[in-house]
PDB file of C-alpha atoms in Angstrom:
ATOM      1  CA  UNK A 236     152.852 236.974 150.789  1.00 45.00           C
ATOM      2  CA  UNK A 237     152.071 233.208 151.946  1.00 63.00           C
ATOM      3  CA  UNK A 238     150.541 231.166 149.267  1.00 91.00           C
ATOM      4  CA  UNK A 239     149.554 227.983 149.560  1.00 96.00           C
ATOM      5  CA  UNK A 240     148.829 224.904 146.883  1.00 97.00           C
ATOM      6  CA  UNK A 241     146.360 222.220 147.368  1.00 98.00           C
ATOM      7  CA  UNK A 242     147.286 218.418 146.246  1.00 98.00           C
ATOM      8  CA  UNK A 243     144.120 216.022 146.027  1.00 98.00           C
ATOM      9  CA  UNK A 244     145.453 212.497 146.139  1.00 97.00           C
ATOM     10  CA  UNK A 245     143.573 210.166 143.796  1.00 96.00           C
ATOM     11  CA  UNK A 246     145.062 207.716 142.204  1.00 95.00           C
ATOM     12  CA  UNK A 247     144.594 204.410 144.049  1.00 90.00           C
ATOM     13  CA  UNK A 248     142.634 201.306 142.020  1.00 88.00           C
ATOM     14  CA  UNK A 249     140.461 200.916 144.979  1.00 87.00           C
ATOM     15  CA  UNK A 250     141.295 197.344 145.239  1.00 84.00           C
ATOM     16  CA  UNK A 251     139.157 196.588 148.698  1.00 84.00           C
ATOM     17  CA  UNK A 252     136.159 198.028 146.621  1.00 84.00           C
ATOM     18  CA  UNK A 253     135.969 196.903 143.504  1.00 82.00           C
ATOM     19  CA  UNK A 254     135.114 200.202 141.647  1.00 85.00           C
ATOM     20  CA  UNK A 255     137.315 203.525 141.285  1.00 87.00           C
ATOM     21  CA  UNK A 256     136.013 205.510 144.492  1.00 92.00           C
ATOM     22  CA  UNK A 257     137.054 208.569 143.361  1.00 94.00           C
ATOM     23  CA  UNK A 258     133.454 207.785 141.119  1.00 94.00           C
ATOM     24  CA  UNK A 259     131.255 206.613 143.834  1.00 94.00           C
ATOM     25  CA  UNK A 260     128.166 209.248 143.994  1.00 93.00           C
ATOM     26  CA  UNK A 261     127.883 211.118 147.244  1.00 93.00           C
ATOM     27  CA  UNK A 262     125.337 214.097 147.808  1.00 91.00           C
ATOM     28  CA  UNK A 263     125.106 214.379 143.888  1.00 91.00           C
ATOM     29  CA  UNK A 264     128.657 214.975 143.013  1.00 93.00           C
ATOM     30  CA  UNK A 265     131.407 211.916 143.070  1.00 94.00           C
ATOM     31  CA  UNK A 266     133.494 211.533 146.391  1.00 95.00           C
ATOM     32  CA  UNK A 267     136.582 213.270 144.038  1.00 96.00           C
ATOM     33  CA  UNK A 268     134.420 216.293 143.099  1.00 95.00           C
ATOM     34  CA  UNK A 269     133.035 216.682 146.513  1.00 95.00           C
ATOM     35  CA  UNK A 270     136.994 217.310 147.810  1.00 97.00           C
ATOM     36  CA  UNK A 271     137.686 219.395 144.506  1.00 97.00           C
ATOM     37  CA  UNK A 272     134.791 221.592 145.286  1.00 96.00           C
ATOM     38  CA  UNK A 273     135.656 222.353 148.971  1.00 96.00           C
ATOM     39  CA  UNK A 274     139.118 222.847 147.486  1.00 96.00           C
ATOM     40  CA  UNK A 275     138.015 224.925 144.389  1.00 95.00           C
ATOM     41  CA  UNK A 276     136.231 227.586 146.967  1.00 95.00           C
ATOM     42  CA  UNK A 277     139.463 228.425 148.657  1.00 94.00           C
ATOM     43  CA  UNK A 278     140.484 230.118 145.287  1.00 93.00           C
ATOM     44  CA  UNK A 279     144.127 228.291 145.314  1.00 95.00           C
ATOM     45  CA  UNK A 280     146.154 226.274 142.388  1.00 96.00           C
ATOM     46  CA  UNK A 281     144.774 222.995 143.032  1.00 97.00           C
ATOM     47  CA  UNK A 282     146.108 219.691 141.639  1.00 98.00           C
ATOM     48  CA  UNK A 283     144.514 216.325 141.050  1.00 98.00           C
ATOM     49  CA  UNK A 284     147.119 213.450 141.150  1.00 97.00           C
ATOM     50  CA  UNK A 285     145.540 210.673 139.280  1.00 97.00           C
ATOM     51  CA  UNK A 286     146.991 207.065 138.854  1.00 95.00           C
ATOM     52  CA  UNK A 287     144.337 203.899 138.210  1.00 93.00           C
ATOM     53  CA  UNK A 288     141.660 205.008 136.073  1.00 92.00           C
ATOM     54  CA  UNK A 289     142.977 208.375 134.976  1.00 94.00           C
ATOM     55  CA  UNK A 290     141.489 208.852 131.796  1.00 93.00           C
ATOM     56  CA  UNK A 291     137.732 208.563 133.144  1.00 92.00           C
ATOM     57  CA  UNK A 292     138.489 210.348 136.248  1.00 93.00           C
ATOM     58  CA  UNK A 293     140.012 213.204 134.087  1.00 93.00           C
ATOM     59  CA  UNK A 294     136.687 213.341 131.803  1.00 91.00           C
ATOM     60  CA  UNK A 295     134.843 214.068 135.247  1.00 88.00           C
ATOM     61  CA  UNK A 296     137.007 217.081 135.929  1.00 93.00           C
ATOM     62  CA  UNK A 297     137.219 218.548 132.630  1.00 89.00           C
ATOM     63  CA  UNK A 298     134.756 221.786 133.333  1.00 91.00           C
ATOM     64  CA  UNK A 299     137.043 221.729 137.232  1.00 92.00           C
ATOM     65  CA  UNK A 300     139.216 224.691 137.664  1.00 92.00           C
ATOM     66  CA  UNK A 301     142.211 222.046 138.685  1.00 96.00           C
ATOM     67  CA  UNK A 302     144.781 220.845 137.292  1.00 96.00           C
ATOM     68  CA  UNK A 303     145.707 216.986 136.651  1.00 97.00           C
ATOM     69  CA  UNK A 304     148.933 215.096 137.045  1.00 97.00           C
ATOM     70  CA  UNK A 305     149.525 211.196 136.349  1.00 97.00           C
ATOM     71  CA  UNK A 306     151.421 209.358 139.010  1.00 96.00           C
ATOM     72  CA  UNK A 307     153.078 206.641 136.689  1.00 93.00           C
ATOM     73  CA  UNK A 308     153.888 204.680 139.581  1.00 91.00           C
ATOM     74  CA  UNK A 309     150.977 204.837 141.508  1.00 93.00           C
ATOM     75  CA  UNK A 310     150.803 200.974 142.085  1.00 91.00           C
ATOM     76  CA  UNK A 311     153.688 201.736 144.147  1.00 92.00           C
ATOM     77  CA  UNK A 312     151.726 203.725 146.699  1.00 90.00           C
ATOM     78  CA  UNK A 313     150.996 206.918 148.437  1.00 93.00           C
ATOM     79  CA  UNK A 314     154.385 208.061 148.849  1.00 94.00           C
ATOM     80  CA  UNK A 315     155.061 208.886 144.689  1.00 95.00           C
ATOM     81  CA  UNK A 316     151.597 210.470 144.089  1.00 96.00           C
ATOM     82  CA  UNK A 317     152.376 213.154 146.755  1.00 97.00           C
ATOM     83  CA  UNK A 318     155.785 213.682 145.040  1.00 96.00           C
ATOM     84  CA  UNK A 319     154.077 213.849 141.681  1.00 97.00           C
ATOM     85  CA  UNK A 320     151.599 216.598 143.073  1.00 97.00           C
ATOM     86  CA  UNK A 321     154.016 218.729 144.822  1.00 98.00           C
ATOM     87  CA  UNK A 322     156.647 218.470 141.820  1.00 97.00           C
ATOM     88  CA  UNK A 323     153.336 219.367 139.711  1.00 98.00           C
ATOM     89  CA  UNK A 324     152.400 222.068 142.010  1.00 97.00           C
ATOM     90  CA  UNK A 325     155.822 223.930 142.411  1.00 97.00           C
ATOM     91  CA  UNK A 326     156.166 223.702 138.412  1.00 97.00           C
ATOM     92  CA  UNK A 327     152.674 225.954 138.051  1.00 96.00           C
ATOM     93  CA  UNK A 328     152.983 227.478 140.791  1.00 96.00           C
ATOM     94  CA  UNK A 329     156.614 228.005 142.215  1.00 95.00           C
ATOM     95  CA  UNK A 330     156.195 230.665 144.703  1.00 95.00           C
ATOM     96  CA  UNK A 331     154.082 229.169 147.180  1.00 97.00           C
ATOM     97  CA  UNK A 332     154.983 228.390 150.383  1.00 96.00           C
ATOM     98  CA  UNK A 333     152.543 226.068 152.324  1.00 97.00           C
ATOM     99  CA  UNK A 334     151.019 222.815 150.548  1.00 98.00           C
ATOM    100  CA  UNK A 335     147.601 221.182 151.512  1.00 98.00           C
ATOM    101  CA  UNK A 336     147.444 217.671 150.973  1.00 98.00           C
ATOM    102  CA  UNK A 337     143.743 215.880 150.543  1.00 97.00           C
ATOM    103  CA  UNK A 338     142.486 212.658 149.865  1.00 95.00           C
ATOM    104  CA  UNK A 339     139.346 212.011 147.897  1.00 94.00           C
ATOM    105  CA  UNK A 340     137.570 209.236 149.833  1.00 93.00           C
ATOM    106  CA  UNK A 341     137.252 211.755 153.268  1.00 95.00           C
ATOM    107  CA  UNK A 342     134.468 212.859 151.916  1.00 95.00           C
ATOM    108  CA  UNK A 343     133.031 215.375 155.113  1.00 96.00           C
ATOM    109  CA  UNK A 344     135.964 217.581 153.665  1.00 97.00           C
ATOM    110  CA  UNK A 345     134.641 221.120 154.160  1.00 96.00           C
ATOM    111  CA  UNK A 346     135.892 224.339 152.934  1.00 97.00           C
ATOM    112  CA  UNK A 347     135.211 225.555 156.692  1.00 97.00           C
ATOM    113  CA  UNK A 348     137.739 223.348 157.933  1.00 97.00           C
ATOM    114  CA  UNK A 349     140.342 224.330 155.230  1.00 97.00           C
ATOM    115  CA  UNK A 350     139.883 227.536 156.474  1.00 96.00           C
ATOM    116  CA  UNK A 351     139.890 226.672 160.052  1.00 97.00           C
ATOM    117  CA  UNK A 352     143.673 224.739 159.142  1.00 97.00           C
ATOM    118  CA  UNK A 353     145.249 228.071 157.759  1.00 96.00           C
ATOM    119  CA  UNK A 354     143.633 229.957 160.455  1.00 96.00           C
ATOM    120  CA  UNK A 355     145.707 227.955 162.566  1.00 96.00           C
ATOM    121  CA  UNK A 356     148.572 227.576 161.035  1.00 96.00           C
ATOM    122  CA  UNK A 357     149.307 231.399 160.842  1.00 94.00           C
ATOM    123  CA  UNK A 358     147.751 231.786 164.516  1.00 96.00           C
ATOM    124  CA  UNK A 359     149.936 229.381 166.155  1.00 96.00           C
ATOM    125  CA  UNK A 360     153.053 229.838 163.661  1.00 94.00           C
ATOM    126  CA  UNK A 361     153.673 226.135 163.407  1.00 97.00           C
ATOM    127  CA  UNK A 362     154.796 224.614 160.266  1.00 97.00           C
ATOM    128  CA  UNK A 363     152.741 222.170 160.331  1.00 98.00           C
ATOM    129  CA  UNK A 364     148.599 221.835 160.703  1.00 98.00           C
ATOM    130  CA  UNK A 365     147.072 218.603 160.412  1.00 98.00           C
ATOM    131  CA  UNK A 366     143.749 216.886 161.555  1.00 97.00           C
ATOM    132  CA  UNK A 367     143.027 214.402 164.532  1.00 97.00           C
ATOM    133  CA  UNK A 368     139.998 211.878 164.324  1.00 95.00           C
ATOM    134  CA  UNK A 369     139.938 209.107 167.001  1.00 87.00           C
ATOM    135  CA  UNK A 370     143.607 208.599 168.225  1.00 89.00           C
ATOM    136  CA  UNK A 371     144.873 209.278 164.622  1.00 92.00           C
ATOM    137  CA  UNK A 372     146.459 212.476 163.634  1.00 95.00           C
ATOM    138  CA  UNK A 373     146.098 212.806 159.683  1.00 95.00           C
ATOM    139  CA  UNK A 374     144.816 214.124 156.489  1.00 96.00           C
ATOM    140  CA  UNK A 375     144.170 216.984 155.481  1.00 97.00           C
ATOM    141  CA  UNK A 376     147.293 218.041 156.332  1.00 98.00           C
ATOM    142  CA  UNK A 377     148.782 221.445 155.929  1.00 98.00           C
ATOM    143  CA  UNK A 378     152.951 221.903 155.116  1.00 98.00           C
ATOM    144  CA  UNK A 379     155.020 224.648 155.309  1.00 97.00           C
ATOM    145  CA  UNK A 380     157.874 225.113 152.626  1.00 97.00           C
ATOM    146  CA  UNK A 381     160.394 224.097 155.121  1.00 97.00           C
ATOM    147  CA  UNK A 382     158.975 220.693 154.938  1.00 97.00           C
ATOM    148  CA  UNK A 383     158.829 220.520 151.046  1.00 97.00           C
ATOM    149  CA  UNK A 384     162.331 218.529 150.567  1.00 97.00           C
ATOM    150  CA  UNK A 385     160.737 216.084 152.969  1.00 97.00           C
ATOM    151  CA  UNK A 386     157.615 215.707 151.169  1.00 97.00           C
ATOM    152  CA  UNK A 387     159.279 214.949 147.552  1.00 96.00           C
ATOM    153  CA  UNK A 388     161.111 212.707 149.359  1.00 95.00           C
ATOM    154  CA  UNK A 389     158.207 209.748 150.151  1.00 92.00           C
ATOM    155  CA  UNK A 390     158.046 207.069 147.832  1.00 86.00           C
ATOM    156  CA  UNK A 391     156.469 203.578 148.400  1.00 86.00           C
ATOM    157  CA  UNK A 392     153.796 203.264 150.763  1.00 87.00           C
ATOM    158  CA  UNK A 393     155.512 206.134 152.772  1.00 87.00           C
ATOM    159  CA  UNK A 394     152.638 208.858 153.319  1.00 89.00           C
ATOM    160  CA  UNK A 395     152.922 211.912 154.992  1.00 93.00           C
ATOM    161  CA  UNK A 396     152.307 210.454 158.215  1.00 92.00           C
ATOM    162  CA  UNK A 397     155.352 209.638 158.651  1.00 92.00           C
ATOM    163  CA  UNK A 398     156.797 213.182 158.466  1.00 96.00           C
ATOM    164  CA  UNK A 399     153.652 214.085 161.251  1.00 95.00           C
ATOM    165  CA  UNK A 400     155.139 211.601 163.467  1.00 94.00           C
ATOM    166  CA  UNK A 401     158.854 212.102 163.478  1.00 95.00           C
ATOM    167  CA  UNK A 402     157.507 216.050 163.765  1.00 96.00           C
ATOM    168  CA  UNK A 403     155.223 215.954 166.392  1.00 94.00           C
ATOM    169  CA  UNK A 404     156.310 219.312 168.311  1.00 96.00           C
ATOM    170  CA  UNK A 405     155.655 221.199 164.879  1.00 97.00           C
ATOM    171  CA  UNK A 406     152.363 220.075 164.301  1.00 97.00           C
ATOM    172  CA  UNK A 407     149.258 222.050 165.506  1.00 97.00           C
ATOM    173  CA  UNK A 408     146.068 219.713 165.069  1.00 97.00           C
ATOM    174  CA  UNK A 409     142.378 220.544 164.425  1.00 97.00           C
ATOM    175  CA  UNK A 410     140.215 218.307 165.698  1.00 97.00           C
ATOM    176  CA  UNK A 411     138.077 216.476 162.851  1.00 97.00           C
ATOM    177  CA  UNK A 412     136.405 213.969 163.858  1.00 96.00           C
ATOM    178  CA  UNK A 413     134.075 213.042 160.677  1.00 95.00           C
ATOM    179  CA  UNK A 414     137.755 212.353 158.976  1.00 95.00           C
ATOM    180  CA  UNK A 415     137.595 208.870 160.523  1.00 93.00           C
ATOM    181  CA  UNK A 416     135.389 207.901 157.696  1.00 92.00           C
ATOM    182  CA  UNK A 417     136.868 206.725 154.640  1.00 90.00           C
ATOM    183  CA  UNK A 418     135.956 204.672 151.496  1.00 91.00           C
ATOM    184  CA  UNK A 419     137.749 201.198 151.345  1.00 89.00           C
ATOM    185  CA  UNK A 420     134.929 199.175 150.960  1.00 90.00           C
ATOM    186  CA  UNK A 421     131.740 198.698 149.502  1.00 92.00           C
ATOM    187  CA  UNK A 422     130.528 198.683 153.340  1.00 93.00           C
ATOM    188  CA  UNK A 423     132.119 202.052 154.255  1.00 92.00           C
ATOM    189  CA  UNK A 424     130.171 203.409 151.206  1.00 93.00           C
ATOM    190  CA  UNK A 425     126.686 201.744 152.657  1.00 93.00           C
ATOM    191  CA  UNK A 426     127.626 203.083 156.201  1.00 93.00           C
ATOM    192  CA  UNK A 427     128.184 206.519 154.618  1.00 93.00           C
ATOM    193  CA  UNK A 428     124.941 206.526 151.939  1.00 93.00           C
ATOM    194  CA  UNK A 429     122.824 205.614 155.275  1.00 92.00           C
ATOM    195  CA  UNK A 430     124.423 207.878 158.225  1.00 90.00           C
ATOM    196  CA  UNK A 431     123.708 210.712 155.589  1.00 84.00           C
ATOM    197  CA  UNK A 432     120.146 209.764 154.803  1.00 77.00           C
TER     198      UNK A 432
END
């Protein structure tokens, strides 16, 4: 039987904003829980990669079903903490076959549209589902296990992008259009706390 992981990246320092984002409040839970709890409801081994500020982002998740994972070189970029959370992932949970990469500062993330990605990824067969927003094609993106060497093998700023792009025929995309908004700034978070007034 397909099984599939989930790996919630969130271990950047936030740099452009001044304050760890995976914190910021949004619709009374923080931008990370928000992503672990649309996560948590698809009932799947779930991990947290955490980097900057990992011992106060792990406090918040204590009472989470998840489990948490320390990128040591996250100031290296996106690349390692997706290695860390597969590697992570595969160790408690080495049979599945599909992993489901997140970030925590999208934070319309909705369990509905987890669902709608492994809808389509058994519909159309593809090994590959990821989202578009604007002309983008992105996170949250869905791998199969064929694609797992690839994955482990970003480092750097490499994200999985890159594997989207040099894979274009094997992707089938939801549209998502609500996953153009992320935190960087302290005026993405205003934009956000107003638009959902």
């Amino acid at each position: 039987m397909e099984t599939t992981g989930i790996i919630i990246l969130a271990a950047g320092a936030s740099k452009r904003l001044g304050t760890p984002k995976q914190q910021l409040p949004f619709q009374n839970k923080s931008l990370l829980q928000n992503v672990v709890h649309a996560a948590r409801q698809c009932d799947m081994p779930t991990v947290v990669v955490l980097g900057a500020f990992a011992t106060q982002i792990r406090e918040q998740l204590v009472s989470e079903k998840v489990h948490t994972v320390v990128n040591p070189n996250w100031p290296a970029g996106m690349g390692g903490s997706i290695h860390t959370g597969l590697q992570h992932l595969l160790r408690i949970a080495p049979h599945v076959s599909n992993a489901l990469l997140l970030l925590c500062d999208q934070p319309f993330i909705t369990t509905a549209l987890l669902e709608e990605m492994f809808a389509l990824k058994d519909a159309t067969g593809k090994p590959i589902v990821a989202c578009t927003y604007g002309d983008s094609t992105g996170t949250p993106a869905l791998f199969g296990k064929s694609f797992f060497p690839q994955l482990l093998a970003l480092n750097g700023q490499e994200g999985a992008k890159k594997i989207l792009l040099q894979h274009r025929e094997q992707v089938a995309t939801v549209d998502f259009p609500q996953g153009a908004v992320d935190i960087d700034t302290s005026g993405d978070y205003e934009q956000l706390l107003t638009s959902t007034k």
